[in-house]
GROMACS .gro file of C-alpha atoms in nm:
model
  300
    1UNK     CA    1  20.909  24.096   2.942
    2UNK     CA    2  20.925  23.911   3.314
    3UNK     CA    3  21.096  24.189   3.559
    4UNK     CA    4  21.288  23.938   3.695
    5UNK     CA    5  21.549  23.924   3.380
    6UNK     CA    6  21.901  24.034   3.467
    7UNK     CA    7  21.732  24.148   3.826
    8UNK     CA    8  21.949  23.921   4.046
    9UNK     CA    9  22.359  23.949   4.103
   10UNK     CA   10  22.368  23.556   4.286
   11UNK     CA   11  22.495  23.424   3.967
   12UNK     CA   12  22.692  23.734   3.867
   13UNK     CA   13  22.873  23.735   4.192
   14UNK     CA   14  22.979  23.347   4.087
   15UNK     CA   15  23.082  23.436   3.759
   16UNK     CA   16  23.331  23.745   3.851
   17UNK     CA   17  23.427  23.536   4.133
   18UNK     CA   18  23.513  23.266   3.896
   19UNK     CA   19  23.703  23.526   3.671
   20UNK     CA   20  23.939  23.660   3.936
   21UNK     CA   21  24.045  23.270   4.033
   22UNK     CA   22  24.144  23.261   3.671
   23UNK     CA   23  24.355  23.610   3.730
   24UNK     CA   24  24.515  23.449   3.976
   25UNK     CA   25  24.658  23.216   3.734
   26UNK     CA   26  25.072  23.244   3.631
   27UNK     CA   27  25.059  23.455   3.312
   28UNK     CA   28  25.149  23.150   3.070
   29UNK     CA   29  24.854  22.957   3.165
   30UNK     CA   30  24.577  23.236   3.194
   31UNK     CA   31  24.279  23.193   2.973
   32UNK     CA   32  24.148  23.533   3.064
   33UNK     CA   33  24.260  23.811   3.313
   34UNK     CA   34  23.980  24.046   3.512
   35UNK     CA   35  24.186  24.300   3.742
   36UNK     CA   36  23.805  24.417   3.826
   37UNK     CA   37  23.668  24.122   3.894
   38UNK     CA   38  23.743  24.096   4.309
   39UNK     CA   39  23.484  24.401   4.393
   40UNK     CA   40  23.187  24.232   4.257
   41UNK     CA   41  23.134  23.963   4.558
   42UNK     CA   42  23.190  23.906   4.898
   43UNK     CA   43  23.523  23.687   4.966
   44UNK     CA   44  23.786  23.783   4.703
   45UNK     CA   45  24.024  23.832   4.996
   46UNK     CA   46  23.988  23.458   5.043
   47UNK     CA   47  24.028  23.364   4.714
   48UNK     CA   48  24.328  23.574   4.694
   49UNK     CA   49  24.485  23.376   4.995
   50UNK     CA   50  24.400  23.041   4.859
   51UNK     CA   51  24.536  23.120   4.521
   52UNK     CA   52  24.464  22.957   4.132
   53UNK     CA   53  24.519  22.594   4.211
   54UNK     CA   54  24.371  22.561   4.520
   55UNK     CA   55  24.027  22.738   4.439
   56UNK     CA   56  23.990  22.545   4.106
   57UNK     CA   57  24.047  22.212   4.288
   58UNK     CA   58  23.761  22.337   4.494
   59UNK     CA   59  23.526  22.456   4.279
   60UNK     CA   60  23.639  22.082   4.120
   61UNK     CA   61  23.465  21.934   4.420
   62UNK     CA   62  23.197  22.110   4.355
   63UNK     CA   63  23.179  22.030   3.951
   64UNK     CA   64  23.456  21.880   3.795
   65UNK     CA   65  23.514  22.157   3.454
   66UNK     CA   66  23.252  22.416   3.592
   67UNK     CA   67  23.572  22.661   3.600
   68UNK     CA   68  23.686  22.609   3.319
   69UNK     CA   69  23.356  22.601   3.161
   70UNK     CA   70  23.264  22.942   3.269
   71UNK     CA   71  23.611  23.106   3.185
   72UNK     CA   72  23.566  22.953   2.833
   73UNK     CA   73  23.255  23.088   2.779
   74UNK     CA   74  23.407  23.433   2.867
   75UNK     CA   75  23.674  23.392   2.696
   76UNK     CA   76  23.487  23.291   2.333
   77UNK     CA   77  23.262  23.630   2.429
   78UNK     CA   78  23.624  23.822   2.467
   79UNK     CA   79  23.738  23.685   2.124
   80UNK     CA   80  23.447  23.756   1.983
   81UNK     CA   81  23.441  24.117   2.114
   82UNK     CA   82  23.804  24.192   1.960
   83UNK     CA   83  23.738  24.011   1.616
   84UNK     CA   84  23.376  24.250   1.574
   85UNK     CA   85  23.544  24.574   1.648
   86UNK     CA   86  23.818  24.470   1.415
   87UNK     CA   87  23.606  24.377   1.149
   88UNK     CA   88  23.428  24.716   1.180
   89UNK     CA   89  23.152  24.697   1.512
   90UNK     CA   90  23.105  25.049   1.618
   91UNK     CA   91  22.847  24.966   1.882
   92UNK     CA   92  22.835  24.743   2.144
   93UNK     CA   93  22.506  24.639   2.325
   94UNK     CA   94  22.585  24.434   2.674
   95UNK     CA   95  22.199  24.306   2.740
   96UNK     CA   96  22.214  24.207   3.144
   97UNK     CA   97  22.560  24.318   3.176
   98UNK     CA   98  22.550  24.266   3.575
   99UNK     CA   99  22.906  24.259   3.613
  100UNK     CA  100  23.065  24.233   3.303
  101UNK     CA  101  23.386  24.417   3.242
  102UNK     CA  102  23.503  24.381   2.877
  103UNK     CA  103  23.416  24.772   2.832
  104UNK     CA  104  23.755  24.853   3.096
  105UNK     CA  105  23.950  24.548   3.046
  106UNK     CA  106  23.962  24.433   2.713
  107UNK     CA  107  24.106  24.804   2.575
  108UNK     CA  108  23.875  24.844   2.311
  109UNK     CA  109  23.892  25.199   2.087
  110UNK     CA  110  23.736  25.497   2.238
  111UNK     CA  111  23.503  25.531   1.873
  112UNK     CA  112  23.318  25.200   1.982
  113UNK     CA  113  23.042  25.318   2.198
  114UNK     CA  114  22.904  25.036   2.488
  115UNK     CA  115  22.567  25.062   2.584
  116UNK     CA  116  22.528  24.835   2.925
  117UNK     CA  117  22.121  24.745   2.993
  118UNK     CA  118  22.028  24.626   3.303
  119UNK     CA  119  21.824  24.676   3.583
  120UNK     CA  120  21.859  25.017   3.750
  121UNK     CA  121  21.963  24.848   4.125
  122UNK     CA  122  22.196  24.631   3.956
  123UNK     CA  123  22.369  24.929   3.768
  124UNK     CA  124  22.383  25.141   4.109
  125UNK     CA  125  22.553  24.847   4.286
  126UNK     CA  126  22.786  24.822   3.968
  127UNK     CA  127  22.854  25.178   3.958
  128UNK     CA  128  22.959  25.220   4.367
  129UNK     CA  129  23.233  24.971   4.286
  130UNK     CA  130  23.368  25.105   3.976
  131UNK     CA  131  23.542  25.464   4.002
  132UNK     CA  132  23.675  25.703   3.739
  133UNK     CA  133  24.019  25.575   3.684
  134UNK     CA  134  23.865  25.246   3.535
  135UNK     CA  135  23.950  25.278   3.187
  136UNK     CA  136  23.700  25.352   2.900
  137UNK     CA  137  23.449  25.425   3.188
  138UNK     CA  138  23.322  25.732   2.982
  139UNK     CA  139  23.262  25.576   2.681
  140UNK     CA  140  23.016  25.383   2.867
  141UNK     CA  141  22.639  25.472   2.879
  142UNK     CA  142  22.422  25.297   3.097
  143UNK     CA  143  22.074  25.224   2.996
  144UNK     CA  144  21.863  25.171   3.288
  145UNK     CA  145  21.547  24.931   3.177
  146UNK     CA  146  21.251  24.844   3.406
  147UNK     CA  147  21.145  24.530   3.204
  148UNK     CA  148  20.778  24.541   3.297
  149UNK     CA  149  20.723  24.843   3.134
  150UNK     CA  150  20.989  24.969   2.892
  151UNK     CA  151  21.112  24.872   2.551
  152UNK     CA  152  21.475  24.744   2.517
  153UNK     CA  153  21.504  24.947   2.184
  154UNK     CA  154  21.323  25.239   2.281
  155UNK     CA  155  21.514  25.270   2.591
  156UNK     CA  156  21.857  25.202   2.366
  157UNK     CA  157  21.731  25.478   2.116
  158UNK     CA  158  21.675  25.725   2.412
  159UNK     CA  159  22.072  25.646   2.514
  160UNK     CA  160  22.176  25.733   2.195
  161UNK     CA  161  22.219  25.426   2.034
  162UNK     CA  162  22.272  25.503   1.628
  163UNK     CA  163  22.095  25.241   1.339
  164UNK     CA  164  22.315  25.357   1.107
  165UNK     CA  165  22.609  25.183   1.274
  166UNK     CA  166  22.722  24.823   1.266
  167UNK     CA  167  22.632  24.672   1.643
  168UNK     CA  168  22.724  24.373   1.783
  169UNK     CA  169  22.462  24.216   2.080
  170UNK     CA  170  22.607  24.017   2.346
  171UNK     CA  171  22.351  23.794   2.583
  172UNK     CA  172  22.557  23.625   2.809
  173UNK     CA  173  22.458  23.331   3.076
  174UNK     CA  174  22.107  23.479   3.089
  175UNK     CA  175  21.874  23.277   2.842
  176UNK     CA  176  21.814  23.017   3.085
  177UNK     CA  177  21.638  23.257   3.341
  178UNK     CA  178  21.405  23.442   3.128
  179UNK     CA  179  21.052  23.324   2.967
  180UNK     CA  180  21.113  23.188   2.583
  181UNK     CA  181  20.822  23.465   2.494
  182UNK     CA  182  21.110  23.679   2.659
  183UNK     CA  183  21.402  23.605   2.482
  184UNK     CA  184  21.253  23.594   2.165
  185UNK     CA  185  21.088  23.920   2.194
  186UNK     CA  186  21.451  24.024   2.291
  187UNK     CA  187  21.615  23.919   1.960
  188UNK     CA  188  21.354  24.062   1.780
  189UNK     CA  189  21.438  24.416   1.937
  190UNK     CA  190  21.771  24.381   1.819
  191UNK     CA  191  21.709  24.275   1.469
  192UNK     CA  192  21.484  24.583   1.417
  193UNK     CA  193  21.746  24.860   1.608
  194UNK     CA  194  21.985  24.693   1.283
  195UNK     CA  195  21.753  24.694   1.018
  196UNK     CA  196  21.938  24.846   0.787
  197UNK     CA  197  22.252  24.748   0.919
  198UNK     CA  198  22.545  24.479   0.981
  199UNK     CA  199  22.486  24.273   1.321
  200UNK     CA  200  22.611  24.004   1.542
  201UNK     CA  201  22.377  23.853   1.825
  202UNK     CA  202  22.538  23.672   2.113
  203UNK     CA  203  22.368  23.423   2.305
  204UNK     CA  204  22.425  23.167   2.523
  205UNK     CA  205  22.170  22.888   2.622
  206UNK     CA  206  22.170  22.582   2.845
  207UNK     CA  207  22.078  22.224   2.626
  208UNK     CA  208  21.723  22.116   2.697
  209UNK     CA  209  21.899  21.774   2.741
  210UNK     CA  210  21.952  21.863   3.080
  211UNK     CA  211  21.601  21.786   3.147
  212UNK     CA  212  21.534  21.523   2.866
  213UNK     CA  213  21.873  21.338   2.915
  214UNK     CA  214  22.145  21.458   3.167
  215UNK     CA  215  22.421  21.251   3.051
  216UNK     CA  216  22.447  21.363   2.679
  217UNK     CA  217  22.524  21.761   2.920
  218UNK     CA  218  22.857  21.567   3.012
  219UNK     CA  219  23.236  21.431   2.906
  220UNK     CA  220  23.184  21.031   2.911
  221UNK     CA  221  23.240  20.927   3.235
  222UNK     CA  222  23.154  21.195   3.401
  223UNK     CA  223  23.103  21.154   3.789
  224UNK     CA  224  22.724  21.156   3.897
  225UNK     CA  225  22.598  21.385   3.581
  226UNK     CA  226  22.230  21.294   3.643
  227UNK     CA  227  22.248  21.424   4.040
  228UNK     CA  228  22.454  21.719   3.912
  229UNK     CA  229  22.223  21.797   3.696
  230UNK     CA  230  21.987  21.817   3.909
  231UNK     CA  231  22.228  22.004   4.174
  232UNK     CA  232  22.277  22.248   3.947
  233UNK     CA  233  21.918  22.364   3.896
  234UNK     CA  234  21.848  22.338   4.210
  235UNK     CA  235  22.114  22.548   4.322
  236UNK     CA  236  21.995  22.809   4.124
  237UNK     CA  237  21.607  22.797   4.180
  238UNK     CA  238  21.741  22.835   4.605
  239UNK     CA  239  21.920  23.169   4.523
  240UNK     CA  240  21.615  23.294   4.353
  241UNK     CA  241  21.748  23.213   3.994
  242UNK     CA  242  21.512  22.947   3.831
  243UNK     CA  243  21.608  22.801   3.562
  244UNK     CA  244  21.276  22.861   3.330
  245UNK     CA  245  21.402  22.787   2.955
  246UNK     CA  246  21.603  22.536   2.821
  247UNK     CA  247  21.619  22.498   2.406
  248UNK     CA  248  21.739  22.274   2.137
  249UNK     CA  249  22.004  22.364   1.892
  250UNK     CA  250  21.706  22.300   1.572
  251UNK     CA  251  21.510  22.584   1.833
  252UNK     CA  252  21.727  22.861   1.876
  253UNK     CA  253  21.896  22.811   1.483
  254UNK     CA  254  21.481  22.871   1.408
  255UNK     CA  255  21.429  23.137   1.645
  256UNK     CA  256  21.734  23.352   1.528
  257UNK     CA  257  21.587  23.266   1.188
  258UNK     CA  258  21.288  23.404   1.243
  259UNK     CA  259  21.405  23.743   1.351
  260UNK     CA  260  21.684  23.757   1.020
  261UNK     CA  261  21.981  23.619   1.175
  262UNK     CA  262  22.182  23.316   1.008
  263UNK     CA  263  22.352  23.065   1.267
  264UNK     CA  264  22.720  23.105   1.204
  265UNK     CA  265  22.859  22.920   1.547
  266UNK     CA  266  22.754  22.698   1.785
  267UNK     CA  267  23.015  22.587   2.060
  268UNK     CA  268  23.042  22.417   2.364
  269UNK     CA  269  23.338  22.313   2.644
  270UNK     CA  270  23.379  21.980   2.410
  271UNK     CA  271  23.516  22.228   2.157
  272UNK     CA  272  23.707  22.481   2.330
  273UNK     CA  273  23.889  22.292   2.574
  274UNK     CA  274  24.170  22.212   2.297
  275UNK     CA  275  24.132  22.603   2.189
  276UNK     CA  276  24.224  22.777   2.514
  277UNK     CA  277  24.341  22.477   2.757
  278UNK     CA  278  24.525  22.277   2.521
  279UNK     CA  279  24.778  22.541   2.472
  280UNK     CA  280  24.875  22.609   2.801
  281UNK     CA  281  24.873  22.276   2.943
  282UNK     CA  282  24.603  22.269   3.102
  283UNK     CA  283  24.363  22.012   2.901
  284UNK     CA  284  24.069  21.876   3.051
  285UNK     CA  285  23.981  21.502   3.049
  286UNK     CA  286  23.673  21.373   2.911
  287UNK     CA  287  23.515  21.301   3.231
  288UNK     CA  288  23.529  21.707   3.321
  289UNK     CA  289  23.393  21.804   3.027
  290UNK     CA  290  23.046  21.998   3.091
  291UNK     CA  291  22.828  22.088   2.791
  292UNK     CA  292  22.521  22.201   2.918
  293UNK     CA  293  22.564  22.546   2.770
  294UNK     CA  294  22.628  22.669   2.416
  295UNK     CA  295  22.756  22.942   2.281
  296UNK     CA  296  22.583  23.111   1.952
  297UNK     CA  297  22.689  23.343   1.688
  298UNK     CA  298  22.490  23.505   1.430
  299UNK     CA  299  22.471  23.764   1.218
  300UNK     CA  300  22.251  23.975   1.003
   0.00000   0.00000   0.00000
């Protein structure tokens, strides 16, 4: 497995930053709240200062929807989180966490263990901003993976992680940067920790129509898709974060297949935007709509 994956914070700065802008939001129009989110990147002062509206409108002039986009995809991963542990999850595997939170914010039982995996500098610089009072923090064990050289399940075993429990598998905005060799090999890890067990896998994965044909990525009418398209991936190649794998839907239904797990959800922005934003007044129009990522479910 490439040592890059889950090695970089660029894009996990973005994302928390993105999550506090949506905690700034009056309570009856909040999709999701992060009280966390400000210490993972530079700036949340700022942000704070400007306020919801303002710093959506901006990131607007940036990409129209790529707020709301991003706050629905953690949003479907929060949902999904709550309905598991309900239904019985007693582990929960964050592969890549970087800055992810749900484990202190979303007040989750103290008999669900959380196993984070990442790389070991991205934990420490986790870890300095987090402190003891942050709830749940010691139901959470950090498994420390050097990608080059260690086994995701081994590792996971090592940390304590129990087959005889039901587990649910979360891989969140990281698909895209990682080798398909990679992510597959990851899946396969999972299905054999769960053997002989109940599990959900997680996964989100940018459309391989943003190569093949931009447009279909985008609401109709959407201003300039092609260039942002392009924008977008080259954005993230500057910051270190190629974008190395893109997939079908027919690709990743076969490669969850493969490793045992049936295809129970497949979601984009089109969908959710009358789910979350709808409700709250806060519907996008067409022409905002970005659906270059989807968000999987399946289960085993």
């Amino acid at each position: 497995m490439s040592q890059s994956m889950f090695k970089k914070d660029g894009t996990a700065q973005g994302v928390a930053k993105q999550r506090l802008i949506e905690t700034l939001a009056p309570s009856n129009k909040r999709i999701i709240s992060d009280p966390y989110a400000e210490r993972f990147f530079f700036g949340a002062g700022l942000i704070k200062l400007m306020g919801h509206p303002f710093a959506v409108w901006l990131t607007e002039q940036f990409m129209p929807g790529f707020h709301e986009h991003l706050i629905s995809r953690t949003r479907f991963i929060d949902d999904l989180v709550k309905k598991s542990v309900a239904n019985g999850i007693e582990q929960y595997v964050i592969l890549g966490a970087g800055y992810d939170t749900r484990a202190h914010r979303l007040g989750l039982p103290s008999q669900v263990k959380i196993f984070e995996v990442d790389q070991p500098d991205v934990q420490e610089r986790k870890r300095t901003k987090l402190t003891q009072v942050v709830p749940n923090i010691e139901n959470v064990t950090y498994v420390s993976v050097d990608f080059n050289h260690q086994s995701i399940s081994e590792r996971l075993l090592l940390a304590g992680f129990d087959q005889t429990k039901a587990t649910l598998f979360t891989l969140e905005g990281v698909s895209q940067y990682i080798s398909k060799v990679a992510l597959s090999l990851t899946i396969a890890q999972a299905a054999a920790l769960t053997t002989n067990n109940h599990s959900t896998f997680f996964l989100s994965y940018v459309d391989k129509n943003l190569d093949d044909d931009p447009s279909a990525c985008f609401g109709k009418g959407y201003p300039k898709a092609s260039k942002r398209a392009e924008m977008i991936k080259s954005l993230s190649a500057k910051v270190g974060e190629p974008w190395v794998s893109l997939f079908t839907a027919q690709e990743i239904e076969k490669l969850l297949s493969q490793h045992g797990f049936s295809l129970q959800e497949n979601t984009t922005l089109t969908d959710l935007n009358t789910v979350y934003f709808t409700p709250v007044g806060r519907t996008l129009p067409e022409h905002h709509i970005l659906k270059l990522e989807h968000f999987v479910i399946a289960n085993r």
